[in-house]
Coordinates of C-alpha atoms in Angstrom, one line a residue:
X1 CA 98.5 86.3 104.4
X2 CA 96.5 89.7 104.9
X3 CA 92.5 89.8 105.7
X4 CA 89.9 90.0 103.1
X5 CA 88.3 92.8 102.5
X6 CA 85.1 93.2 101.7
X7 CA 84.1 94.3 97.6
X8 CA 88.0 93.8 96.7
X9 CA 89.6 91.4 94.3
X10 CA 93.7 90.5 95.4
X11 CA 95.2 90.3 92.0
X12 CA 98.8 90.6 90.8
X13 CA 100.2 92.8 88.4
X14 CA 103.2 92.8 86.4
X15 CA 104.4 96.2 85.8
X16 CA 108.0 97.4 84.5
X17 CA 110.3 99.0 87.6
X18 CA 110.3 102.8 86.5
X19 CA 106.5 102.5 86.3
X20 CA 105.9 101.1 89.8
X21 CA 109.0 103.9 91.0
X22 CA 107.3 106.5 89.8
X23 CA 103.6 105.4 90.8
X24 CA 105.2 105.0 94.1
X25 CA 106.4 108.6 94.2
X26 CA 102.8 110.1 92.7
X27 CA 100.8 107.7 96.0
X28 CA 103.3 109.4 98.6
X29 CA 102.5 113.1 96.7
X30 CA 99.1 112.7 97.1
X31 CA 98.5 111.0 100.3
X32 CA 97.9 107.3 99.1
X33 CA 99.3 103.7 99.7
X34 CA 101.1 102.4 96.5
X35 CA 97.9 99.8 96.5
X36 CA 95.4 102.3 96.5
X37 CA 96.7 105.0 93.8
X38 CA 97.1 101.5 91.2
X39 CA 93.4 101.2 92.3
X40 CA 93.3 105.0 91.7
X41 CA 95.1 105.3 88.0
X42 CA 92.2 101.9 86.7
X43 CA 89.2 103.8 87.8
X44 CA 90.4 106.3 86.3
X45 CA 91.2 104.3 82.9
X46 CA 87.6 102.8 83.0
X47 CA 85.9 106.1 83.1
X48 CA 88.2 107.9 80.1
X49 CA 87.8 104.1 78.1
X50 CA 83.4 104.8 79.3
X51 CA 83.5 108.5 78.3
X52 CA 85.3 107.4 74.6
X53 CA 83.3 104.0 74.4
X54 CA 79.9 104.1 76.7
X55 CA 78.8 102.2 79.2
X56 CA 80.8 98.7 79.7
X57 CA 77.9 96.4 80.9
X58 CA 78.9 93.3 83.5
X59 CA 77.3 90.3 83.0
X60 CA 76.3 88.1 85.4
X61 CA 77.6 85.1 84.4

């Protein structure tokens, strides 16, 4: 098992094969590993959502 990286949460996602393969290609073109590319796409999605709907406030729960 890989070492834990501070400030990161390990997760397992399920995605269709075509999307995954295309993400791998984009990651290579952008000089990122696939995991970093997925994280980048997630950040872009959150930023786009917050731009349209406002900042998401995280509770301490």
